[in-house]
Every structure is written in structure tokens, then in C-alpha cells.
Amino acid sequence: MSPNSTRSFAPVAEDLYDVREVIAVKVPTPSSIAPSYPASSVGGPTSRRRRRQGIFFRFLFPPLSLLLWPSMLTLPLFLGCTPPSYPTHYSNVFPSRWYDDPSPRSPKPLGLFLGILAVAIGQIFVIFYHYLRVKVSPPHLLVAVQRRGAQQYNFAEGVRTQIANPEGFVLLGVYLAGTWLGGIMPASYYNFSGGIDYLRLGACLALQDFVQYVAHRMEHVVSHEFYKVSHKPHHRFTNPRLFDAFNGSALDTICMILVPLYITAWAVPCNVWTYMAFGSCYANWLTLIHSEFPHVWDGVFKTLGLGTPGDHHVHHKYFNFNFGHLFMWADFIFGTHRSTESFPRAFNEGV
């Protein structure tokens, strides 16, 4: 089946609006508009504050935002990758009986608790980063991925949606608790020895995304009825926002996230710190590609074939392309990749 003939059970959505999107506000490009302030504030404290704010977000915030990526690994880096003599090393923080003699036959909850906490810490950094961009950054510095502009929404509602959706982190938490405490993970995952194995971390991310690509494409093309109850609820967002990443259906989460997670766990054995790093990177990267605005690292990511908001917005708008999430490699191999440049009427230049 050629990529252009791929069947999809969702209509082409070029002219459809998000169900929540009552008013689509165009986000002007930096070249098309300059910030305007009241004449009374020119040269005053408000004007100076806005100038300093503009300088910060134009020149300092982009390089500082790169720190978001190591921040996702905060917990495993501090607890598992510091020397045993450091006060932050896990052996100096927790009683030895909480982690000694790890075994799936008698799993201890410390690893489960730290794994969930690692993802939560990463989410806090991602949400704070997004808040600075959406609520604090001067609007003229933001260019939406889609030409019709980013949808308008209440930020607090978005955070609640991200955290409390039953099919999102709630279901992920149930999966993690069940597989960990049920002792059905590989024995190595319960091991606290060593730090993050970055080769295995990369292997976990790549394999997870490939299995997810297969599951994602199958949901689109195998059965119309199955698509309607599984993945279609997520595709009601044709102009997604960052907080739509885990907003869909429980069946979709099981098929496209949990099953690939379990396959990856048995295919790539690793220790508890690498498992934490993988979980945090995966969940937070998946969140970031749903952003309504591009990121400063997107140019490098596109060169390397890594997933960006532009890539994923193409999928949400046209359905038949870009089934990968973190990596576009499978889409390149199977001919299902399309860049935003392929649809200049729908997407802003350079995203």
C-alpha cells in the first residue's frame, strides 16, 4: 500500500476546527508586527519592564530552555548517578532494607514511587516552561505551528486536564503499579545498582516509538469500528495544544502506549534508574510534541529525524501521515512522513 493510498477512517481535517476552539486567534509572526505600548508608558517603568522582558525571551530564554531536557532526569541523576559519598545518593537517603535484595518475587515499592515521582518532576518543569512561553513571553515572539493560530484556553484548565484525565497519567499509574508490584517486570528493573545507562535509554525510546508507530498505524487502517472507539477521540483535536497529549480514550492508551511499554521492558533490560529516565523522557517528550508552538530545538530535531510539534500537527490535521511520535524514522522508511513545508497553506513557515 503506497503512502498516498493509505486508508484512514477519519475525514481529512484541513478545514475542521478543534471542538474546543470557538475563536481561533491568529498569532502574528515577529516580522509582521511589533509590540505596541500606550504612549503614556513610553520611557516609564512599564515600558522598561517590557523591554527587559522582550530581551530576556528573545535572547536568554531560548538557550535556557534547553535545560528542560536534563531537568526531566532530575531524580535519577541526583539519587542514582551521584557518588555514594554524596548526601543525595540513594544509599544515604533511604534505609537499605527498602532497596536491598531486589527481586520480582518480593518487589519493594521504593522503585515504583521514585519512578512515578521522576515523571511528575519532569511534568512540573514542562508545565512551567510552557507557562513562561504562553503567559509571560511577549505575544509577538510566539508563532503558532498552524496558520489559523493557537487555540485559546484557560491555563489552569489545561493543567487539570493533563493531570486528571483517567486515560492519561491515571491509567499509566495503574499500569506501573500493577506491573511493578505484580512482579511481572524483568528482574533487572528492580536493581538499584549503577546509574543511567544512556545506550539502553536510547534503545528503550527508539523501540517504544517503533512499536507505537505500528500500533498507531494499525488503529488508523485496520478497523473502522475499532478506530472510532480507540483513537478517534484523540483526533477531535485537529489543532492540538500541549495539554492534549494524553486526552483520548482508555483503549487508545492501552493499545498505543501500555502494550509498547511492556514489549520494550522485556526487549531492553535495564536497571531502575534507566527505567525512570526512560519513563520521564518518554512521557514529557510526548507532551512536548503536542505543543501549539514550536520549540527552539526543533531545527536540530528535524535534521536528526526526531519528533517535533510541526511533525505531530501534520498528523493531527491530515491523519494519514507522521504516525511516529518521538522519532520520524519509521515514517521515513515506510513513506508516511510529510513535513509542514508540504502544506504551506496550513502551517506557518519555519515550524
GROMACS .gro file of C-alpha atoms in nm:
model
  351
    1MET     CA    1   0.000   0.000   0.000
    2SER     CA    2   0.152   0.331  -0.103
    3PRO     CA    3   0.156   0.618   0.146
    4ASN     CA    4  -0.083   0.821  -0.066
    5SER     CA    5  -0.335   0.538  -0.072
    6THR     CA    6  -0.325   0.466   0.300
    7ARG     CA    7  -0.679   0.421   0.424
    8SER     CA    8  -0.783   0.629   0.719
    9PHE     CA    9  -1.114   0.614   0.898
   10ALA     CA   10  -1.105   0.983   0.988
   11PRO     CA   11  -1.202   1.254   0.738
   12VAL     CA   12  -0.942   1.491   0.607
   13ALA     CA   13  -0.947   1.774   0.857
   14GLU     CA   14  -0.788   2.066   0.678
   15ASP     CA   15  -1.090   2.287   0.736
   16LEU     CA   16  -1.216   2.143   1.064
   17TYR     CA   17  -1.171   2.325   1.389
   18ASP     CA   18  -1.100   2.180   1.730
   19VAL     CA   19  -1.419   2.110   1.922
   20ARG     CA   20  -1.299   2.343   2.195
   21GLU     CA   21  -1.184   2.610   1.951
   22VAL     CA   22  -1.461   2.867   1.938
   23ILE     CA   23  -1.232   3.151   1.841
   24ALA     CA   24  -0.902   3.086   1.663
   25VAL     CA   25  -0.674   3.377   1.727
   26LYS     CA   26  -0.406   3.433   1.470
   27VAL     CA   27  -0.064   3.460   1.626
   28PRO     CA   28   0.133   3.714   1.423
   29THR     CA   29   0.486   3.649   1.318
   30PRO     CA   30   0.764   3.865   1.462
   31SER     CA   31   0.824   4.024   1.124
   32SER     CA   32   0.461   4.126   1.078
   33ILE     CA   33   0.400   4.316   1.397
   34ALA     CA   34   0.593   4.498   1.664
   35PRO     CA   35   0.477   4.535   2.024
   36SER     CA   36   0.272   4.849   2.083
   37TYR     CA   37   0.251   5.017   2.421
   38PRO     CA   38   0.041   5.309   2.538
   39ALA     CA   39   0.207   5.642   2.472
   40SER     CA   40   0.190   5.727   2.839
   41SER     CA   41   0.413   5.432   2.924
   42VAL     CA   42   0.692   5.511   2.679
   43GLY     CA   43   1.008   5.558   2.877
   44GLY     CA   44   0.824   5.475   3.204
   45PRO     CA   45   0.864   5.174   3.435
   46THR     CA   46   0.613   4.965   3.238
   47SER     CA   47   0.795   5.030   2.912
   48ARG     CA   48   1.133   4.945   3.062
   49ARG     CA   49   0.996   4.627   3.216
   50ARG     CA   50   0.851   4.519   2.881
   51ARG     CA   51   1.179   4.591   2.705
   52ARG     CA   52   1.370   4.382   2.959
   53GLN     CA   53   1.110   4.109   2.925
   54GLY     CA   54   1.143   4.117   2.546
   55ILE     CA   55   1.523   4.098   2.565
   56PHE     CA   56   1.506   3.803   2.806
   57PHE     CA   57   1.266   3.597   2.597
   58ARG     CA   58   1.434   3.683   2.267
   59PHE     CA   59   1.796   3.618   2.365
   60LEU     CA   60   1.823   3.439   2.700
   61PHE     CA   61   1.517   3.215   2.724
   62PRO     CA   62   1.591   3.006   2.411
   63PRO     CA   63   1.928   2.871   2.535
   64LEU     CA   64   1.798   2.839   2.890
   65SER     CA   65   1.504   2.633   2.765
   66LEU     CA   66   1.749   2.361   2.658
   67LEU     CA   67   1.792   2.284   3.028
   68LEU     CA   68   1.441   2.137   3.013
   69TRP     CA   69   1.585   1.811   2.879
   70PRO     CA   70   1.828   1.730   3.164
   71SER     CA   71   1.564   1.852   3.410
   72MET     CA   72   1.350   1.554   3.305
   73LEU     CA   73   1.621   1.334   3.457
   74THR     CA   74   1.649   1.528   3.784
   75LEU     CA   75   1.553   1.243   4.017
   76PRO     CA   76   1.763   0.959   3.868
   77LEU     CA   77   2.058   1.195   3.821
   78PHE     CA   78   2.058   1.309   4.185
   79LEU     CA   79   1.974   0.978   4.351
   80GLY     CA   80   2.134   0.721   4.121
   81CYS     CA   81   2.419   0.892   3.938
   82THR     CA   82   2.600   1.072   4.221
   83PRO     CA   83   2.892   0.906   4.408
   84PRO     CA   84   2.795   0.706   4.719
   85SER     CA   85   2.973   0.965   4.933
   86TYR     CA   86   2.729   1.239   4.823
   87PRO     CA   87   2.435   1.313   5.054
   88THR     CA   88   2.195   1.287   4.758
   89HIS     CA   89   2.294   0.927   4.676
   90TYR     CA   90   2.002   0.694   4.736
   91SER     CA   91   2.203   0.489   4.989
   92ASN     CA   92   2.228   0.800   5.208
   93VAL     CA   93   1.861   0.892   5.169
   94PHE     CA   94   1.670   0.565   5.217
   95PRO     CA   95   1.713   0.270   5.458
   96SER     CA   96   1.894  -0.020   5.294
   97ARG     CA   97   1.604  -0.256   5.361
   98TRP     CA   98   1.398  -0.052   5.112
   99TYR     CA   99   1.620  -0.148   4.817
  100ASP     CA  100   1.847  -0.439   4.916
  101ASP     CA  101   1.797  -0.782   4.757
  102PRO     CA  102   1.574  -0.663   4.471
  103SER     CA  103   1.360  -0.935   4.318
  104PRO     CA  104   1.034  -0.960   4.121
  105ARG     CA  105   0.926  -1.227   4.372
  106SER     CA  106   0.922  -0.972   4.654
  107PRO     CA  107   0.905  -0.628   4.489
  108LYS     CA  108   0.964  -0.326   4.709
  109PRO     CA  109   0.760  -0.013   4.640
  110LEU     CA  110   1.050   0.235   4.654
  111GLY     CA  111   1.138   0.194   4.286
  112LEU     CA  112   0.773   0.237   4.184
  113PHE     CA  113   0.735   0.550   4.398
  114LEU     CA  114   1.055   0.707   4.264
  115GLY     CA  115   0.961   0.622   3.904
  116ILE     CA  116   0.624   0.798   3.930
  117LEU     CA  117   0.790   1.089   4.111
  118ALA     CA  118   1.052   1.119   3.834
  119VAL     CA  119   0.780   1.160   3.571
  120ALA     CA  120   0.593   1.409   3.792
  121ILE     CA  121   0.904   1.623   3.840
  122GLY     CA  122   0.959   1.625   3.464
  123GLN     CA  123   0.598   1.732   3.411
  124ILE     CA  124   0.641   2.020   3.656
  125PHE     CA  125   0.936   2.150   3.455
  126VAL     CA  126   0.749   2.108   3.124
  127ILE     CA  127   0.438   2.287   3.253
  128PHE     CA  128   0.647   2.571   3.398
  129TYR     CA  129   0.834   2.605   3.067
  130HIS     CA  130   0.503   2.617   2.878
  131TYR     CA  131   0.358   2.869   3.125
  132LEU     CA  132   0.651   3.107   3.070
  133ARG     CA  133   0.601   3.087   2.694
  134VAL     CA  134   0.223   3.118   2.686
  135LYS     CA  135   0.152   3.353   2.976
  136VAL     CA  136   0.471   3.556   3.032
  137SER     CA  137   0.653   3.578   2.699
  138PRO     CA  138   0.560   3.878   2.478
  139PRO     CA  139   0.295   3.751   2.232
  140HIS     CA  140   0.477   3.888   1.927
  141LEU     CA  141   0.764   3.643   1.992
  142LEU     CA  142   0.537   3.339   1.962
  143VAL     CA  143   0.449   3.191   1.623
  144ALA     CA  144   0.189   2.916   1.628
  145VAL     CA  145   0.250   2.592   1.441
  146GLN     CA  146  -0.071   2.629   1.242
  147ARG     CA  147  -0.160   2.937   1.038
  148ARG     CA  148  -0.503   2.965   1.194
  149GLY     CA  149  -0.331   3.035   1.525
  150ALA     CA  150  -0.311   2.864   1.859
  151GLN     CA  151  -0.638   2.787   2.031
  152GLN     CA  152  -0.724   2.999   2.332
  153TYR     CA  153  -0.784   2.825   2.666
  154ASN     CA  154  -0.760   2.865   3.039
  155PHE     CA  155  -0.415   2.751   3.150
  156ALA     CA  156  -0.533   2.609   3.482
  157GLU     CA  157  -0.796   2.403   3.297
  158GLY     CA  158  -0.524   2.269   3.071
  159VAL     CA  159  -0.312   2.160   3.368
  160ARG     CA  160  -0.611   1.987   3.529
  161THR     CA  161  -0.687   1.808   3.204
  162GLN     CA  162  -0.327   1.692   3.170
  163ILE     CA  163  -0.305   1.556   3.524
  164ALA     CA  164  -0.652   1.420   3.592
  165ASN     CA  165  -0.757   1.252   3.265
  166PRO     CA  166  -0.838   0.889   3.354
  167GLU     CA  167  -0.695   0.769   3.022
  168GLY     CA  168  -0.370   0.962   3.081
  169PHE     CA  169  -0.145   0.958   3.384
  170VAL     CA  170  -0.410   0.785   3.597
  171LEU     CA  171  -0.410   0.479   3.369
  172LEU     CA  172  -0.031   0.495   3.334
  173GLY     CA  173   0.000   0.493   3.713
  174VAL     CA  174  -0.224   0.187   3.736
  175TYR     CA  175  -0.008   0.010   3.475
  176LEU     CA  176   0.316   0.095   3.654
  177ALA     CA  177   0.182  -0.016   3.993
  178GLY     CA  178   0.037  -0.338   3.855
  179THR     CA  179   0.346  -0.445   3.660
  180TRP     CA  180   0.588  -0.343   3.935
  181LEU     CA  181   0.412  -0.477   4.243
  182GLY     CA  182   0.284  -0.775   4.048
  183GLY     CA  183   0.644  -0.880   3.985
  184ILE     CA  184   0.596  -0.918   3.610
  185MET     CA  185   0.882  -0.691   3.503
  186PRO     CA  186   1.228  -0.827   3.417
  187ALA     CA  187   1.445  -0.877   3.728
  188SER     CA  188   1.696  -0.613   3.619
  189TYR     CA  189   1.434  -0.338   3.653
  190TYR     CA  190   1.428  -0.388   4.031
  191ASN     CA  191   1.806  -0.341   4.057
  192PHE     CA  192   1.934  -0.013   4.209
  193SER     CA  193   2.299  -0.076   4.118
  194GLY     CA  194   2.463   0.161   3.867
  195GLY     CA  195   2.332   0.486   3.724
  196ILE     CA  196   2.158   0.571   3.397
  197ASP     CA  197   2.272   0.356   3.103
  198TYR     CA  198   2.228   0.607   2.820
  199LEU     CA  199   2.266   0.349   2.541
  200ARG     CA  200   1.984   0.143   2.688
  201LEU     CA  201   1.783   0.460   2.747
  202GLY     CA  202   1.813   0.544   2.376
  203ALA     CA  203   1.724   0.187   2.281
  204CYS     CA  204   1.412   0.198   2.500
  205LEU     CA  205   1.294   0.524   2.345
  206ALA     CA  206   1.359   0.406   1.988
  207LEU     CA  207   1.194   0.065   2.032
  208GLN     CA  208   0.896   0.210   2.218
  209ASP     CA  209   0.838   0.458   1.938
  210PHE     CA  210   0.869   0.194   1.665
  211VAL     CA  211   0.617  -0.040   1.833
  212GLN     CA  212   0.394   0.261   1.892
  213TYR     CA  213   0.424   0.353   1.523
  214VAL     CA  214   0.297   0.006   1.427
  215ALA     CA  215   0.011   0.018   1.679
  216HIS     CA  216  -0.079   0.373   1.577
  217ARG     CA  217  -0.093   0.292   1.207
  218MET     CA  218  -0.295  -0.023   1.270
  219GLU     CA  219  -0.551   0.175   1.469
  220HIS     CA  220  -0.595   0.402   1.168
  221VAL     CA  221  -0.625   0.141   0.893
  222VAL     CA  222  -0.738  -0.198   1.026
  223SER     CA  223  -1.093  -0.150   1.150
  224HIS     CA  224  -1.331   0.143   1.120
  225GLU     CA  225  -1.528   0.037   1.427
  226PHE     CA  226  -1.216  -0.010   1.639
  227TYR     CA  227  -1.077   0.327   1.528
  228LYS     CA  228  -1.399   0.501   1.634
  229VAL     CA  229  -1.378   0.373   1.993
  230SER     CA  230  -1.000   0.384   2.034
  231HIS     CA  231  -0.804   0.654   1.853
  232LYS     CA  232  -1.071   0.879   1.703
  233PRO     CA  233  -1.143   1.058   2.036
  234HIS     CA  234  -0.784   1.188   2.032
  235HIS     CA  235  -0.825   1.310   1.674
  236ARG     CA  236  -1.100   1.551   1.765
  237PHE     CA  237  -0.808   1.786   1.831
  238THR     CA  238  -0.707   1.896   1.481
  239ASN     CA  239  -0.513   2.192   1.622
  240PRO     CA  240  -0.378   2.040   1.944
  241ARG     CA  241  -0.233   2.214   2.246
  242LEU     CA  242   0.036   2.080   2.477
  243PHE     CA  243  -0.223   1.955   2.727
  244ASP     CA  244  -0.396   1.729   2.470
  245ALA     CA  245  -0.114   1.473   2.471
  246PHE     CA  246  -0.294   1.214   2.688
  247ASN     CA  247  -0.650   1.319   2.611
  248GLY     CA  248  -0.820   1.041   2.417
  249SER     CA  249  -0.958   0.707   2.530
  250ALA     CA  250  -0.850   0.433   2.768
  251LEU     CA  251  -0.843   0.179   2.484
  252ASP     CA  252  -0.613   0.405   2.284
  253THR     CA  253  -0.373   0.439   2.579
  254ILE     CA  254  -0.366   0.062   2.629
  255CYS     CA  255  -0.302  -0.019   2.262
  256MET     CA  256  -0.064   0.260   2.173
  257ILE     CA  257   0.125   0.325   2.497
  258LEU     CA  258   0.093   0.045   2.753
  259VAL     CA  259   0.139  -0.253   2.520
  260PRO     CA  260   0.450  -0.097   2.358
  261LEU     CA  261   0.583  -0.013   2.706
  262TYR     CA  262   0.557  -0.374   2.818
  263ILE     CA  263   0.715  -0.507   2.498
  264THR     CA  264   1.000  -0.259   2.535
  265ALA     CA  265   1.056  -0.358   2.900
  266TRP     CA  266   1.119  -0.721   2.807
  267ALA     CA  267   1.319  -0.641   2.494
  268VAL     CA  268   1.561  -0.396   2.661
  269PRO     CA  269   1.651  -0.500   3.018
  270CYS     CA  270   1.783  -0.213   3.229
  271ASN     CA  271   1.815  -0.103   3.591
  272VAL     CA  272   1.571   0.107   3.790
  273TRP     CA  273   1.743   0.440   3.715
  274THR     CA  274   1.740   0.384   3.339
  275TYR     CA  275   1.375   0.281   3.364
  276MET     CA  276   1.297   0.606   3.548
  277ALA     CA  277   1.486   0.812   3.290
  278PHE     CA  278   1.305   0.635   3.007
  279GLY     CA  279   0.962   0.690   3.164
  280SER     CA  280   1.024   1.058   3.227
  281CYS     CA  281   1.178   1.129   2.885
  282TYR     CA  282   0.903   0.940   2.704
  283ALA     CA  283   0.606   1.097   2.886
  284ASN     CA  284   0.744   1.450   2.872
  285TRP     CA  285   0.863   1.435   2.512
  286LEU     CA  286   0.522   1.301   2.413
  287THR     CA  287   0.372   1.604   2.587
  288LEU     CA  288   0.607   1.850   2.415
  289ILE     CA  289   0.527   1.736   2.059
  290HIS     CA  290   0.164   1.833   2.116
  291SER     CA  291   0.262   2.195   2.185
  292GLU     CA  292   0.080   2.462   1.987
  293PHE     CA  293   0.412   2.646   1.944
  294PRO     CA  294   0.745   2.518   1.806
  295HIS     CA  295   1.049   2.479   2.031
  296VAL     CA  296   1.396   2.626   1.996
  297TRP     CA  297   1.548   2.279   1.939
  298ASP     CA  298   1.311   2.184   1.655
  299GLY     CA  299   1.557   2.269   1.377
  300VAL     CA  300   1.817   2.025   1.512
  301PHE     CA  301   1.549   1.764   1.586
  302LYS     CA  302   1.414   1.779   1.229
  303THR     CA  303   1.766   1.729   1.091
  304LEU     CA  304   1.808   1.418   1.309
  305GLY     CA  305   1.460   1.284   1.234
  306LEU     CA  306   1.334   1.342   1.587
  307GLY     CA  307   0.972   1.433   1.655
  308THR     CA  308   0.863   1.797   1.677
  309PRO     CA  309   0.529   1.976   1.722
  310GLY     CA  310   0.530   2.053   1.349
  311ASP     CA  311   0.556   1.683   1.263
  312HIS     CA  312   0.278   1.587   1.500
  313HIS     CA  313   0.046   1.871   1.398
  314VAL     CA  314   0.066   1.737   1.042
  315HIS     CA  315  -0.073   1.408   1.173
  316HIS     CA  316  -0.349   1.572   1.374
  317LYS     CA  317  -0.457   1.782   1.076
  318TYR     CA  318  -0.430   1.529   0.793
  319PHE     CA  319  -0.439   1.189   0.976
  320ASN     CA  320  -0.261   0.984   0.705
  321PHE     CA  321   0.096   1.095   0.775
  322ASN     CA  322   0.354   1.103   1.057
  323PHE     CA  323   0.248   0.808   1.269
  324GLY     CA  324   0.570   0.826   1.469
  325HIS     CA  325   0.594   1.039   1.781
  326LEU     CA  326   0.945   1.073   1.923
  327PHE     CA  327   1.118   0.964   1.603
  328MET     CA  328   1.022   1.006   1.239
  329TRP     CA  329   1.249   0.721   1.129
  330ALA     CA  330   0.972   0.466   1.069
  331ASP     CA  331   0.777   0.727   0.871
  332PHE     CA  332   1.084   0.787   0.652
  333ILE     CA  333   1.130   0.412   0.598
  334PHE     CA  334   0.765   0.339   0.512
  335GLY     CA  335   0.698   0.659   0.318
  336THR     CA  336   0.444   0.809   0.555
  337HIS     CA  337   0.638   1.122   0.652
  338ARG     CA  338   0.531   1.469   0.543
  339SER     CA  339   0.685   1.794   0.665
  340THR     CA  340   0.495   2.113   0.739
  341GLU     CA  341   0.650   2.257   0.421
  342SER     CA  342   0.432   2.013   0.226
  343PHE     CA  343   0.124   2.209   0.340
  344PRO     CA  344   0.216   2.579   0.325
  345ARG     CA  345  -0.146   2.693   0.345
  346ALA     CA  346  -0.193   2.516   0.680
  347PHE     CA  347   0.134   2.573   0.864
  348ASN     CA  348   0.347   2.875   0.935
  349GLU     CA  349   0.685   2.895   0.766
  350GLY     CA  350   0.979   2.756   0.958
  351VAL     CA  351   0.788   2.546   1.209
   0.00000   0.00000   0.00000
